[in-house]
Amino acid sequence: MTDSFYSGKNILVTGHTGFKGSWLTMWLKKMGANVTGYALEPPTNPSLFELCQIEKEMESIIGDIRNKETFAKTIKASKPAIIFHLAAQPIIKTSYQNPLETFETNIMGTANLLDILRTTPSAKALVIVTTDKCYHNNESFWGYKEDDRLGGHDPYSSSKACCELITDSYQNSFFHPNDYDNHGLAIATARAGNVIGGGDFAENRLIPDCVRALEKDEEIKIRNPHAIRPWQHVLEPLSGYLTLAERLYNEGPKYNGAWNFGPSEDNEKSVQYIVDNFVSLWGKGCWVKYDELDLHETSYLKLNSYKARQLLGYQTKWHIDHALKQVVDWTKVYVRDRRCMVDCCIEQIVEYEGCE
């Protein structure tokens, strides 16, 4: 992944007003890309998108990916060479509360995008972001590989498994590698582990819940302290997406298919480990376990990212302890100043780029 590759290219980011989409958009803008974003209004207040004034020097379109007509107009007008599809309903608890909206957004929104790209000749590379939770989770100690069985207990996870199947269907039916010279579009899906980073204000996510409790001098409530998750700073999978898109653009269907972007094994930690270290870095606080009915959670989830390491050179640059420190540092600047946070984000991106 290089700045020179993205400089001057037309890029579409769906979901650019969300947490991961905001970080990705800032990184692309830093590299000189011409970025168009298509998404709903920021999903939280405050939001990273607004705090960093990301709408500056880009084309920000507020729209719903379920509205195919408006979505298509944006894509046709922006003439993207590369598309990063992050727009989604991403919260598991919300998917229990609004299952149909979750299915409509995640499944039909993805189908709309793929169908629009059938008549978008500018498009050369598409990265569809799903989740590590798209696998049928049998609590295996061995990390899930890209060809393992898909599944999903909750509506969110199931909807993302469906996105994988829809993408595979469109690829086989309309964007087959054997016909690449005619359609010219290479497509991949990206499955990432649990991400953390400054500017995540979502409800029912561990780090934002920690911050809200600590700001109010309240106990941090956690459901499953012993659950193991593949934690990583948000810049880790984003670097994988950016590298993957570059390979798709330059080398075509050779890099088609599904890709895992999980952390190294020493970043697979329990929820209790994350909270204890976050509290230590913050300088105060405590947590308490509580039970929530009707919410299924697996105890163990692990990704096998061997494919990405071998073929893309993907690797974890920041240990989870350093990633947590980055989040605490970012958040304390925000709590203290409430200023535009884009400089803080760019500083962390530059530091990440400089790591070997």
Tab-separated table of C-alpha atoms in Angstrom:
chain	number	residue	atom	x	y	z
A	1	MET	CA	0.000	0.000	0.000
A	2	THR	CA	1.448	3.342	-1.054
A	3	ASP	CA	0.295	6.966	-1.027
A	4	SER	CA	1.269	7.304	-4.682
A	5	PHE	CA	-1.125	4.545	-5.718
A	6	TYR	CA	-4.182	6.241	-4.196
A	7	SER	CA	-3.199	9.801	-5.093
A	8	GLY	CA	-5.615	11.224	-7.654
A	9	LYS	CA	-7.828	8.123	-7.888
A	10	ASN	CA	-11.604	8.323	-7.571
A	11	ILE	CA	-12.660	6.334	-4.511
A	12	LEU	CA	-16.153	5.626	-3.190
A	13	VAL	CA	-16.576	4.808	0.498
A	14	THR	CA	-20.019	3.683	1.607
A	15	GLY	CA	-20.606	4.180	5.313
A	16	HIS	CA	-18.111	7.044	5.449
A	17	THR	CA	-19.960	8.710	8.345
A	18	GLY	CA	-19.432	5.704	10.626
A	19	PHE	CA	-16.478	4.930	12.861
A	20	LYS	CA	-14.435	2.731	10.503
A	21	GLY	CA	-15.581	4.680	7.459
A	22	SER	CA	-14.411	7.948	9.000
A	23	TRP	CA	-10.931	6.597	9.745
A	24	LEU	CA	-10.696	5.111	6.233
A	25	THR	CA	-11.831	8.346	4.587
A	26	MET	CA	-9.268	10.411	6.501
A	27	TRP	CA	-6.521	7.992	5.490
A	28	LEU	CA	-7.552	8.105	1.827
A	29	LYS	CA	-7.703	11.912	1.869
A	30	LYS	CA	-4.255	12.018	3.461
A	31	MET	CA	-2.974	9.931	0.539
A	32	GLY	CA	-4.451	12.372	-1.986
A	33	ALA	CA	-7.433	10.337	-3.187
A	34	ASN	CA	-10.581	11.949	-4.587
A	35	VAL	CA	-13.110	10.571	-2.103
A	36	THR	CA	-16.869	10.387	-2.451
A	37	GLY	CA	-18.846	9.090	0.506
A	38	TYR	CA	-22.371	7.704	0.568
A	39	ALA	CA	-24.022	6.998	3.918
A	40	LEU	CA	-26.747	7.879	6.363
A	41	GLU	CA	-26.244	10.738	8.804
A	42	PRO	CA	-23.592	9.975	11.432
A	43	PRO	CA	-24.952	7.167	13.610
A	44	THR	CA	-23.915	8.731	16.926
A	45	ASN	CA	-23.789	12.127	18.585
A	46	PRO	CA	-20.983	13.004	19.009
A	47	SER	CA	-19.442	11.345	15.979
A	48	LEU	CA	-15.921	11.010	14.642
A	49	PHE	CA	-17.162	12.222	11.252
A	50	GLU	CA	-18.316	15.557	12.665
A	51	LEU	CA	-15.485	15.978	15.183
A	52	CYS	CA	-12.914	15.687	12.385
A	53	GLN	CA	-14.921	17.742	9.880
A	54	ILE	CA	-14.411	14.951	7.387
A	55	GLU	CA	-16.881	16.394	4.883
A	56	LYS	CA	-14.260	19.008	3.967
A	57	GLU	CA	-12.361	18.361	0.715
A	58	MET	CA	-14.563	15.419	-0.260
A	59	GLU	CA	-18.004	14.781	-1.750
A	60	SER	CA	-20.230	13.645	1.105
A	61	ILE	CA	-23.636	12.324	0.048
A	62	ILE	CA	-26.208	11.511	2.699
A	63	GLY	CA	-28.305	8.644	1.428
A	64	ASP	CA	-29.586	5.147	2.139
A	65	ILE	CA	-27.993	2.158	0.362
A	66	ARG	CA	-31.483	0.622	0.257
A	67	ASN	CA	-32.527	3.424	-2.111
A	68	LYS	CA	-31.103	2.008	-5.304
A	69	GLU	CA	-31.997	4.990	-7.505
A	70	THR	CA	-30.199	7.574	-5.345
A	71	PHE	CA	-27.331	5.186	-4.701
A	72	ALA	CA	-26.887	4.597	-8.432
A	73	LYS	CA	-26.866	8.329	-9.214
A	74	THR	CA	-24.024	8.855	-6.728
A	75	ILE	CA	-21.979	6.007	-8.167
A	76	LYS	CA	-22.477	7.065	-11.767
A	77	ALA	CA	-21.582	10.694	-10.971
A	78	SER	CA	-18.451	9.886	-8.956
A	79	LYS	CA	-17.041	7.374	-11.489
A	80	PRO	CA	-15.158	5.403	-8.815
A	81	ALA	CA	-12.186	3.243	-9.720
A	82	ILE	CA	-12.220	1.620	-6.266
A	83	ILE	CA	-15.145	1.045	-3.910
A	84	PHE	CA	-14.940	0.252	-0.198
A	85	HIS	CA	-18.342	-0.949	1.011
A	86	LEU	CA	-18.638	-0.392	4.758
A	87	ALA	CA	-22.240	0.852	5.026
A	88	ALA	CA	-24.174	-1.461	7.330
A	89	GLN	CA	-26.192	-1.851	10.495
A	90	PRO	CA	-23.213	-3.050	12.582
A	91	ILE	CA	-24.487	-3.579	16.135
A	92	ILE	CA	-25.511	-7.063	17.297
A	93	LYS	CA	-27.916	-5.842	20.001
A	94	THR	CA	-29.614	-3.507	17.517
A	95	SER	CA	-30.073	-6.442	15.168
A	96	TYR	CA	-32.195	-8.150	17.842
A	97	GLN	CA	-34.265	-5.002	18.255
A	98	ASN	CA	-34.637	-4.326	14.511
A	99	PRO	CA	-33.939	-7.573	12.639
A	100	LEU	CA	-35.752	-6.659	9.420
A	101	GLU	CA	-33.964	-3.314	9.137
A	102	THR	CA	-30.662	-5.114	9.717
A	103	PHE	CA	-31.397	-7.665	6.975
A	104	GLU	CA	-32.674	-5.010	4.552
A	105	THR	CA	-29.673	-2.723	5.049
A	106	ASN	CA	-26.925	-5.307	5.097
A	107	ILE	CA	-28.266	-7.726	2.492
A	108	MET	CA	-30.232	-5.598	0.036
A	109	GLY	CA	-27.832	-2.678	0.369
A	110	THR	CA	-24.978	-4.945	-0.700
A	111	ALA	CA	-27.069	-6.448	-3.501
A	112	ASN	CA	-27.951	-2.951	-4.737
A	113	LEU	CA	-24.275	-2.019	-4.915
A	114	LEU	CA	-23.300	-5.159	-6.820
A	115	ASP	CA	-26.163	-4.697	-9.255
A	116	ILE	CA	-25.302	-1.040	-9.899
A	117	LEU	CA	-21.698	-1.987	-10.627
A	118	ARG	CA	-22.856	-4.217	-13.481
A	119	THR	CA	-23.221	-0.973	-15.474
A	120	THR	CA	-20.380	1.056	-13.950
A	121	PRO	CA	-17.371	0.717	-16.291
A	122	SER	CA	-15.109	2.926	-14.153
A	123	ALA	CA	-15.094	0.386	-11.298
A	124	LYS	CA	-11.967	-1.785	-11.193
A	125	ALA	CA	-11.814	-2.965	-7.557
A	126	LEU	CA	-14.458	-3.608	-4.904
A	127	VAL	CA	-13.834	-4.498	-1.249
A	128	ILE	CA	-16.959	-5.512	0.662
A	129	VAL	CA	-16.425	-5.409	4.413
A	130	THR	CA	-18.316	-8.061	6.361
A	131	THR	CA	-17.210	-9.424	9.766
A	132	ASP	CA	-15.420	-12.197	11.608
A	133	LYS	CA	-18.858	-13.150	12.945
A	134	CYS	CA	-19.992	-14.417	9.530
A	135	TYR	CA	-18.655	-17.886	10.383
A	136	HIS	CA	-20.660	-20.697	11.927
A	137	ASN	CA	-19.061	-20.428	15.347
A	138	ASN	CA	-18.495	-23.777	17.060
A	139	GLU	CA	-16.082	-22.269	19.619
A	140	SER	CA	-13.128	-23.796	17.784
A	141	PHE	CA	-9.680	-23.142	19.235
A	142	TRP	CA	-8.289	-23.135	15.688
A	143	GLY	CA	-8.933	-19.878	13.880
A	144	TYR	CA	-11.588	-19.813	11.182
A	145	LYS	CA	-10.249	-19.919	7.637
A	146	GLU	CA	-11.834	-18.262	4.633
A	147	ASP	CA	-13.311	-21.516	3.319
A	148	ASP	CA	-14.889	-22.554	6.640
A	149	ARG	CA	-18.657	-22.815	6.967
A	150	LEU	CA	-20.605	-19.555	7.109
A	151	GLY	CA	-23.401	-19.010	9.604
A	152	GLY	CA	-24.563	-16.522	12.184
A	153	HIS	CA	-26.648	-17.000	15.317
A	154	ASP	CA	-27.923	-13.412	15.602
A	155	PRO	CA	-29.521	-11.327	12.812
A	156	TYR	CA	-26.417	-9.164	12.340
A	157	SER	CA	-24.026	-12.095	11.933
A	158	SER	CA	-26.471	-13.947	9.697
A	159	SER	CA	-26.958	-10.881	7.497
A	160	LYS	CA	-23.208	-10.602	6.991
A	161	ALA	CA	-22.945	-14.286	6.074
A	162	CYS	CA	-25.664	-13.589	3.510
A	163	CYS	CA	-23.573	-10.711	2.128
A	164	GLU	CA	-20.760	-13.171	1.536
A	165	LEU	CA	-23.099	-15.516	-0.357
A	166	ILE	CA	-24.603	-12.697	-2.426
A	167	THR	CA	-21.149	-11.442	-3.354
A	168	ASP	CA	-20.091	-14.924	-4.424
A	169	SER	CA	-23.264	-15.287	-6.499
A	170	TYR	CA	-22.764	-11.975	-8.322
A	171	GLN	CA	-19.125	-12.798	-8.891
A	172	ASN	CA	-19.957	-16.143	-10.462
A	173	SER	CA	-22.913	-14.817	-12.449
A	174	PHE	CA	-21.786	-11.383	-13.635
A	175	PHE	CA	-18.137	-10.779	-12.681
A	176	HIS	CA	-16.562	-14.159	-13.326
A	177	PRO	CA	-12.762	-14.173	-13.402
A	178	ASN	CA	-12.804	-15.937	-16.773
A	179	ASP	CA	-14.669	-12.955	-18.236
A	180	TYR	CA	-12.529	-10.310	-16.534
A	181	ASP	CA	-11.364	-8.777	-19.828
A	182	ASN	CA	-14.976	-7.831	-20.541
A	183	HIS	CA	-16.292	-6.663	-17.145
A	184	GLY	CA	-12.966	-5.462	-15.619
A	185	LEU	CA	-14.057	-5.664	-11.956
A	186	ALA	CA	-12.191	-7.615	-9.253
A	187	ILE	CA	-14.145	-8.278	-6.047
A	188	ALA	CA	-13.149	-9.356	-2.542
A	189	THR	CA	-14.781	-9.574	0.867
A	190	ALA	CA	-12.946	-8.654	4.060
A	191	ARG	CA	-13.609	-10.219	7.458
A	192	ALA	CA	-12.020	-8.363	10.377
A	193	GLY	CA	-11.788	-8.947	14.091
A	194	ASN	CA	-12.988	-6.665	16.894
A	195	VAL	CA	-11.677	-3.163	16.282
A	196	ILE	CA	-11.018	-0.338	18.716
A	197	GLY	CA	-9.921	3.238	18.167
A	198	GLY	CA	-10.456	6.847	19.114
A	199	GLY	CA	-13.805	8.281	18.135
A	200	ASP	CA	-15.978	5.208	18.541
A	201	PHE	CA	-19.130	6.420	20.297
A	202	ALA	CA	-21.452	3.510	19.462
A	203	GLU	CA	-23.818	2.031	22.026
A	204	ASN	CA	-23.256	-1.508	23.265
A	205	ARG	CA	-19.577	-1.655	22.299
A	206	LEU	CA	-16.974	-2.363	24.939
A	207	ILE	CA	-14.567	0.583	24.654
A	208	PRO	CA	-17.225	3.289	24.183
A	209	ASP	CA	-19.131	1.818	27.141
A	210	CYS	CA	-15.919	2.018	29.202
A	211	VAL	CA	-15.393	5.669	28.287
A	212	ARG	CA	-18.969	6.669	29.083
A	213	ALA	CA	-18.834	4.966	32.478
A	214	LEU	CA	-15.434	6.411	33.387
A	215	GLU	CA	-16.495	9.943	32.427
A	216	LYS	CA	-19.446	9.602	34.829
A	217	ASP	CA	-17.416	7.893	37.582
A	218	GLU	CA	-19.663	4.844	37.246
A	219	GLU	CA	-18.852	1.149	37.269
A	220	ILE	CA	-18.191	-0.372	33.851
A	221	LYS	CA	-20.778	-3.078	33.203
A	222	ILE	CA	-19.566	-6.062	31.181
A	223	ARG	CA	-21.535	-9.140	30.193
A	224	ASN	CA	-18.917	-11.813	29.614
A	225	PRO	CA	-15.516	-10.981	31.128
A	226	HIS	CA	-13.921	-14.278	30.075
A	227	ALA	CA	-14.957	-14.136	26.394
A	228	ILE	CA	-11.939	-14.164	24.038
A	229	ARG	CA	-11.957	-11.858	21.013
A	230	PRO	CA	-9.425	-10.936	18.274
A	231	TRP	CA	-8.829	-7.302	19.301
A	232	GLN	CA	-7.008	-4.815	17.053
A	233	HIS	CA	-6.735	-1.094	16.432
A	234	VAL	CA	-8.982	0.094	13.621
A	235	LEU	CA	-5.950	1.015	11.495
A	236	GLU	CA	-4.892	-2.653	11.325
A	237	PRO	CA	-7.770	-3.993	9.184
A	238	LEU	CA	-8.006	-0.723	7.268
A	239	SER	CA	-4.408	-1.213	6.146
A	240	GLY	CA	-5.461	-4.676	4.970
A	241	TYR	CA	-8.413	-3.290	3.018
A	242	LEU	CA	-6.224	-0.666	1.360
A	243	THR	CA	-3.568	-3.214	0.385
A	244	LEU	CA	-6.193	-5.632	-0.903
A	245	ALA	CA	-7.875	-2.959	-3.049
A	246	GLU	CA	-4.521	-2.015	-4.578
A	247	ARG	CA	-3.838	-5.649	-5.494
A	248	LEU	CA	-7.334	-6.067	-6.961
A	249	TYR	CA	-6.864	-2.929	-9.045
A	250	ASN	CA	-3.400	-3.870	-10.301
A	251	GLU	CA	-3.682	-7.650	-10.633
A	252	GLY	CA	-7.402	-8.283	-11.011
A	253	PRO	CA	-9.196	-11.511	-10.069
A	254	LYS	CA	-6.023	-13.150	-8.778
A	255	TYR	CA	-7.001	-11.543	-5.457
A	256	ASN	CA	-10.751	-12.185	-5.671
A	257	GLY	CA	-12.551	-13.923	-2.840
A	258	ALA	CA	-12.694	-13.771	0.956
A	259	TRP	CA	-9.906	-12.486	3.195
A	260	ASN	CA	-9.481	-12.569	6.975
A	261	PHE	CA	-7.833	-9.612	8.693
A	262	GLY	CA	-7.342	-10.630	12.296
A	263	PRO	CA	-4.615	-9.792	14.789
A	264	SER	CA	-1.659	-11.869	15.863
A	265	GLU	CA	-2.322	-14.469	18.559
A	266	ASP	CA	-0.938	-12.315	21.358
A	267	ASN	CA	-3.754	-9.828	20.684
A	268	GLU	CA	-6.471	-12.414	21.302
A	269	LYS	CA	-7.486	-11.373	24.792
A	270	SER	CA	-10.406	-11.675	27.177
A	271	VAL	CA	-12.883	-8.875	27.723
A	272	GLN	CA	-11.594	-8.623	31.305
A	273	TYR	CA	-8.015	-8.121	30.046
A	274	ILE	CA	-9.146	-5.249	27.815
A	275	VAL	CA	-11.159	-3.530	30.530
A	276	ASP	CA	-8.480	-3.945	33.222
A	277	ASN	CA	-5.823	-2.453	30.959
A	278	PHE	CA	-8.074	0.360	29.781
A	279	VAL	CA	-8.877	1.293	33.402
A	280	SER	CA	-5.176	1.204	34.289
A	281	LEU	CA	-4.299	3.507	31.397
A	282	TRP	CA	-7.191	5.836	32.235
A	283	GLY	CA	-6.010	6.098	35.840
A	284	LYS	CA	-9.187	5.153	37.673
A	285	GLY	CA	-12.334	3.068	37.490
A	286	CYS	CA	-13.671	-0.428	38.090
A	287	TRP	CA	-15.996	-2.921	36.438
A	288	VAL	CA	-18.807	-5.243	37.424
A	289	LYS	CA	-20.279	-8.261	35.664
A	290	TYR	CA	-23.947	-8.238	34.784
A	291	ASP	CA	-26.210	-10.650	32.959
A	292	GLU	CA	-28.385	-9.640	30.031
A	293	LEU	CA	-31.156	-11.957	28.956
A	294	ASP	CA	-31.868	-12.963	25.359
A	295	LEU	CA	-28.487	-11.959	23.970
A	296	HIS	CA	-26.387	-14.787	22.570
A	297	GLU	CA	-22.620	-14.352	22.755
A	298	THR	CA	-19.918	-16.841	21.920
A	299	SER	CA	-17.139	-17.430	24.404
A	300	TYR	CA	-14.347	-17.810	21.876
A	301	LEU	CA	-13.748	-16.316	18.452
A	302	LYS	CA	-10.502	-16.481	16.512
A	303	LEU	CA	-9.501	-15.747	12.910
A	304	ASN	CA	-6.843	-17.452	10.823
A	305	SER	CA	-5.207	-14.695	8.756
A	306	TYR	CA	-2.480	-16.854	7.214
A	307	LYS	CA	-3.713	-16.130	3.691
A	308	ALA	CA	-3.461	-12.353	4.147
A	309	ARG	CA	-0.057	-12.633	5.831
A	310	GLN	CA	1.374	-14.783	3.068
A	311	LEU	CA	-0.165	-13.147	-0.007
A	312	LEU	CA	-0.612	-9.522	1.105
A	313	GLY	CA	2.146	-9.155	3.689
A	314	TYR	CA	-0.486	-8.257	6.261
A	315	GLN	CA	0.689	-8.191	9.863
A	316	THR	CA	-0.258	-6.695	13.195
A	317	LYS	CA	1.856	-3.603	13.859
A	318	TRP	CA	0.462	-2.533	17.227
A	319	HIS	CA	0.144	-4.831	20.222
A	320	ILE	CA	-3.241	-4.481	21.889
A	321	ASP	CA	-1.653	-2.710	24.867
A	322	HIS	CA	-0.332	0.025	22.561
A	323	ALA	CA	-3.648	0.139	20.713
A	324	LEU	CA	-5.449	0.725	24.014
A	325	LYS	CA	-3.004	3.502	24.870
A	326	GLN	CA	-3.741	5.147	21.519
A	327	VAL	CA	-7.462	5.071	22.302
A	328	VAL	CA	-6.952	6.511	25.787
A	329	ASP	CA	-4.632	9.249	24.494
A	330	TRP	CA	-7.139	10.201	21.759
A	331	THR	CA	-10.075	10.189	24.164
A	332	LYS	CA	-8.352	12.299	26.811
A	333	VAL	CA	-7.533	14.960	24.213
A	334	TYR	CA	-11.175	14.929	23.156
A	335	VAL	CA	-12.503	15.079	26.731
A	336	ARG	CA	-10.134	17.919	27.594
A	337	ASP	CA	-10.511	20.125	24.530
A	338	ARG	CA	-13.579	18.999	22.492
A	339	ARG	CA	-11.669	20.424	19.522
A	340	CYS	CA	-11.425	19.229	15.935
A	341	MET	CA	-9.763	15.844	16.279
A	342	VAL	CA	-8.495	15.353	12.743
A	343	ASP	CA	-4.899	16.260	13.644
A	344	CYS	CA	-4.885	13.637	16.396
A	345	CYS	CA	-6.167	11.005	13.943
A	346	ILE	CA	-3.613	11.917	11.280
A	347	GLU	CA	-0.806	11.780	13.851
A	348	GLN	CA	-1.817	8.224	14.734
A	349	ILE	CA	-2.057	7.251	11.062
A	350	VAL	CA	1.431	8.636	10.424
A	351	GLU	CA	2.789	6.761	13.452
A	352	TYR	CA	1.157	3.553	12.223
A	353	GLU	CA	2.561	3.978	8.707
A	354	GLY	CA	6.034	4.376	10.178
A	355	CYS	CA	5.928	1.064	12.050
A	356	GLU	CA	7.713	-1.920	10.564
